Short mmCIF file of C-alpha atoms in Angstrom, two decimals:
data_model
loop_
_atom_site.label_atom_id
_atom_site.label_comp_id
_atom_site.label_asym_id
_atom_site.label_seq_id
_atom_site.Cartn_x
_atom_site.Cartn_y
_atom_site.Cartn_z
CA ALA F 224 -63.03 -87.88 106.66
CA CYS F 225 -59.59 -88.08 105.76
CA ALA F 226 -59.48 -90.45 103.29
CA ASN F 227 -62.13 -89.13 101.43
CA ASP F 228 -61.47 -85.43 102.23
CA ILE F 229 -65.05 -84.24 101.21
CA LYS F 230 -65.63 -80.53 100.69
CA TYR F 231 -68.44 -78.92 102.55
CA VAL F 232 -69.04 -75.61 101.68
CA ASN F 233 -65.64 -74.83 99.88
CA MET F 234 -63.75 -76.10 103.51
CA SER F 235 -61.92 -79.91 103.51
CA THR F 236 -63.50 -82.29 106.39
CA ALA F 237 -59.76 -84.09 105.65
CA MET F 238 -58.14 -80.99 107.41
CA TYR F 239 -60.50 -81.25 110.38
CA GLY F 240 -61.08 -85.04 110.68
CA ALA F 241 -57.30 -85.33 110.57
CA GLY F 242 -57.27 -82.56 113.37
CA ALA F 243 -59.03 -84.64 115.70
CA LEU F 244 -57.12 -87.98 114.69
CA VAL F 245 -53.39 -86.09 115.87
CA ALA F 246 -55.43 -85.09 119.23
CA LEU F 247 -56.62 -88.77 119.54
CA VAL F 248 -53.93 -90.80 118.36
CA GLY F 249 -51.02 -88.04 117.27
CA ARG F 250 -48.15 -89.37 119.75
CA ASN F 251 -48.81 -92.96 119.71
CA GLU F 252 -45.61 -94.97 118.70
CA GLY F 253 -47.38 -97.94 118.78
CA GLY F 254 -51.20 -99.40 118.10
CA LYS F 255 -53.03 -97.34 116.31
CA THR F 256 -51.20 -94.57 113.93
CA LEU F 257 -51.82 -92.03 111.78
CA SER F 258 -52.67 -92.40 108.20
CA ARG F 259 -50.89 -91.00 105.02
CA GLU F 260 -53.89 -88.74 104.43
CA ALA F 261 -54.02 -87.90 107.67
CA VAL F 262 -50.63 -86.49 108.08
CA THR F 263 -50.78 -84.60 104.55
CA ALA F 264 -54.41 -82.88 105.66
CA ILE F 265 -52.09 -81.25 108.59
CA VAL F 266 -49.52 -80.34 106.74
CA HIS F 267 -51.30 -78.88 104.16
CA ASN F 268 -53.49 -77.39 107.05
CA CYS F 269 -50.03 -75.36 108.51
CA GLN F 270 -48.76 -74.83 105.19
CA ARG F 271 -51.59 -72.62 103.84
CA TYR F 272 -50.81 -70.13 106.32
CA PHE F 273 -47.84 -69.44 104.12
CA ARG F 274 -49.59 -69.21 100.84
CA GLY F 275 -50.28 -65.91 99.32
CA ASP F 276 -53.33 -67.32 97.45
CA THR F 277 -55.40 -67.67 100.36
CA VAL F 278 -57.40 -65.65 103.10
CA PHE F 279 -55.21 -67.99 105.38
CA ALA F 280 -51.84 -65.30 104.74
CA VAL F 281 -52.69 -63.09 106.62
CA SER F 282 -53.74 -65.07 109.47
CA SER F 283 -51.61 -64.01 112.88
CA ALA F 284 -48.75 -66.39 114.48
CA LYS F 285 -51.04 -67.15 117.54
CA THR F 286 -53.60 -69.03 114.69
CA VAL F 287 -50.79 -70.49 112.78
CA LEU F 288 -49.26 -71.67 115.76
CA ASP F 289 -52.96 -72.86 117.20
CA SER F 290 -54.71 -74.05 114.33
CA GLY F 291 -51.43 -75.40 111.86
CA LEU F 292 -47.95 -75.77 113.63
CA SER F 293 -48.96 -77.25 117.15
CA ARG F 294 -50.58 -80.22 114.98
CA VAL F 295 -47.56 -80.94 113.25
CA ARG F 296 -45.37 -80.50 116.36
CA THR F 297 -47.51 -82.99 118.06
CA MET F 298 -47.48 -85.49 115.22
CA THR F 299 -43.39 -84.92 115.31
CA ILE F 300 -43.54 -87.32 118.92
CA SER F 301 -43.67 -90.35 116.81
CA ASP F 302 -41.30 -92.34 114.82
CA ALA F 303 -44.02 -93.91 112.55
CA ASN F 304 -45.86 -89.89 111.87
CA LYS F 305 -41.93 -88.53 111.30
CA GLY F 306 -41.50 -91.19 108.49
CA LEU F 307 -44.83 -90.11 106.62
CA MET F 308 -43.91 -86.53 107.24
CA LEU F 309 -40.74 -86.87 105.05
CA GLN F 310 -43.19 -87.57 102.15
CA CYS F 311 -44.95 -84.62 102.45
CA ASP F 312 -43.38 -81.37 100.09
CA GLY F 313 -42.40 -77.95 101.47
CA LEU F 314 -43.02 -79.50 105.13
CA ILE F 315 -39.20 -78.14 105.67
CA ASP F 316 -39.65 -74.69 104.04
CA THR F 317 -43.19 -74.15 105.93
CA LEU F 318 -40.85 -75.09 109.30
CA VAL F 319 -37.99 -72.59 108.00
CA GLN F 320 -40.92 -69.81 107.62
CA CYS F 321 -42.31 -70.51 110.89
CA LEU F 322 -39.23 -69.24 112.50
CA LEU F 323 -40.08 -65.84 111.44
CA LEU F 324 -36.12 -64.85 110.88
CA ASP F 325 -37.40 -62.52 107.99
CA PRO F 326 -37.15 -58.81 109.90
CA GLY F 327 -40.30 -57.79 107.64
CA ASN F 328 -42.51 -60.91 108.67
CA LYS F 329 -45.63 -58.93 110.37
CA ARG F 330 -46.11 -62.49 112.34
CA ARG F 331 -42.56 -62.17 114.25
CA THR F 332 -43.72 -58.76 116.59
CA GLN F 333 -47.26 -60.12 116.83
CA ASP F 334 -49.04 -61.75 120.23
CA GLY F 335 -47.76 -65.52 119.82
CA GLY F 336 -45.06 -65.04 117.42
CA ASP F 337 -42.17 -66.18 120.43
CA ALA F 338 -44.21 -68.97 120.71
CA LEU F 339 -44.65 -69.53 117.00
CA GLN F 340 -40.52 -69.71 116.79
CA GLU F 341 -39.86 -71.43 119.54
CA ALA F 342 -42.52 -74.19 118.39
CA ALA F 343 -40.97 -74.36 115.31
CA ALA F 344 -37.69 -74.65 116.40
CA GLY F 345 -38.33 -77.45 118.91
CA THR F 346 -39.88 -79.35 115.62
CA LEU F 347 -36.75 -79.11 114.15
CA HIS F 348 -34.92 -80.25 116.98
CA GLU F 349 -37.43 -83.42 117.53
CA LEU F 350 -36.97 -83.92 113.54
CA SER F 351 -33.11 -83.67 113.34
CA LEU F 352 -33.18 -86.82 115.92
CA PHE F 353 -34.91 -89.08 113.18
CA GLY F 354 -32.28 -90.45 111.05
CA PRO F 355 -33.98 -89.84 108.08
CA TRP F 356 -35.22 -86.46 109.00
CA ALA F 357 -31.92 -85.51 109.83
CA VAL F 358 -30.48 -86.05 106.09
CA ALA F 359 -33.36 -84.56 104.69
CA LEU F 360 -32.61 -81.11 107.33
CA LYS F 361 -29.55 -81.75 105.83
CA ALA F 362 -29.89 -81.80 102.19
CA HIS F 363 -32.14 -78.76 102.05
CA SER F 364 -30.59 -75.01 101.26
CA GLY F 365 -31.67 -72.80 104.25
CA VAL F 366 -31.97 -75.27 107.16
CA MET F 367 -28.28 -74.79 108.66
CA ALA F 368 -28.39 -71.12 108.20
CA SER F 369 -31.52 -70.41 109.21
CA LEU F 370 -30.59 -72.15 112.41
CA ARG F 371 -27.64 -70.33 113.05
CA GLU F 372 -29.62 -67.27 112.30
CA LEU F 373 -32.25 -68.47 114.89
CA LEU F 374 -29.08 -68.26 117.46
CA ASP F 375 -28.39 -64.61 117.02
CA VAL F 376 -32.41 -63.36 116.41
CA GLY F 377 -34.00 -66.05 119.04
CA THR F 378 -35.87 -66.46 121.51
CA LYS F 379 -33.71 -67.81 124.64
CA SER F 380 -36.07 -71.46 123.99
CA ALA F 381 -35.94 -70.75 120.44
CA GLN F 382 -32.08 -70.42 120.49
CA GLU F 383 -31.67 -73.75 122.59
CA SER F 384 -33.87 -75.27 120.48
CA GLY F 385 -31.80 -74.19 117.23
CA ALA F 386 -28.89 -75.45 119.08
CA ALA F 387 -29.92 -78.40 119.50
CA ALA F 388 -31.10 -79.35 116.16
CA LEU F 389 -27.33 -77.69 114.79
CA PHE F 390 -25.82 -79.85 117.14
CA GLU F 391 -27.72 -82.92 115.70
CA LEU F 392 -26.97 -82.06 111.88
CA ASP F 393 -23.51 -80.48 112.00
CA ASP F 394 -21.04 -83.27 111.91
CA GLU F 395 -18.09 -80.93 112.25
CA ALA F 396 -19.66 -80.01 115.95
CA ARG F 397 -20.85 -83.47 116.76
CA ALA F 398 -16.85 -84.71 115.83
CA ALA F 399 -15.15 -81.55 118.02
CA ALA F 400 -17.48 -82.19 120.88
CA ALA F 401 -16.82 -85.85 121.27
CA THR F 402 -12.63 -85.68 120.55
CA ALA F 403 -13.09 -82.73 123.61
CA SER F 404 -14.78 -85.53 125.32
CA GLN F 405 -11.92 -88.27 124.76
CA GLY F 406 -9.51 -85.53 125.84
CA ASN F 407 -11.39 -85.03 128.90
CA ASP F 408 -11.79 -88.55 129.80
CA GLY F 409 -7.93 -89.09 129.82
#
């Protein structure tokens, strides 16, 4: 289903097949792993909630989390998947949107809004621990500013994940922490 993406009643079988694959092998580091097509289908599924030209743009925060971001988050457990996820255009923008930082975002105050924000922050933290993703996140124009804003407006859990991601991505903060640690050792 993932490789051929047959449309049935104008719905993608790849998206549903990929969802099943993520549940079965999304966390695997070795052995059977997800295909490029499965990873792409999962990312595209999550992105559809942020495209204004679809009926999914009005979906609730809980729906975005349960049907979109939770699968992306599961994929980030495996480094093999992270490598494939790097090839998905727009994924970083989608993760930043899932932080719900825009005060006018109606999902921010909905049931599940806090959980969506926390999952997005946790996903960004998990990706920041993987070298190639750290480079991509640093190169993105809005990630660092969004993570810093999250420290002021996010839930406690989102703030913690945001701070951890910033620590991984901010070379100056890491150097200062290492210097302070060395000073305490002497």
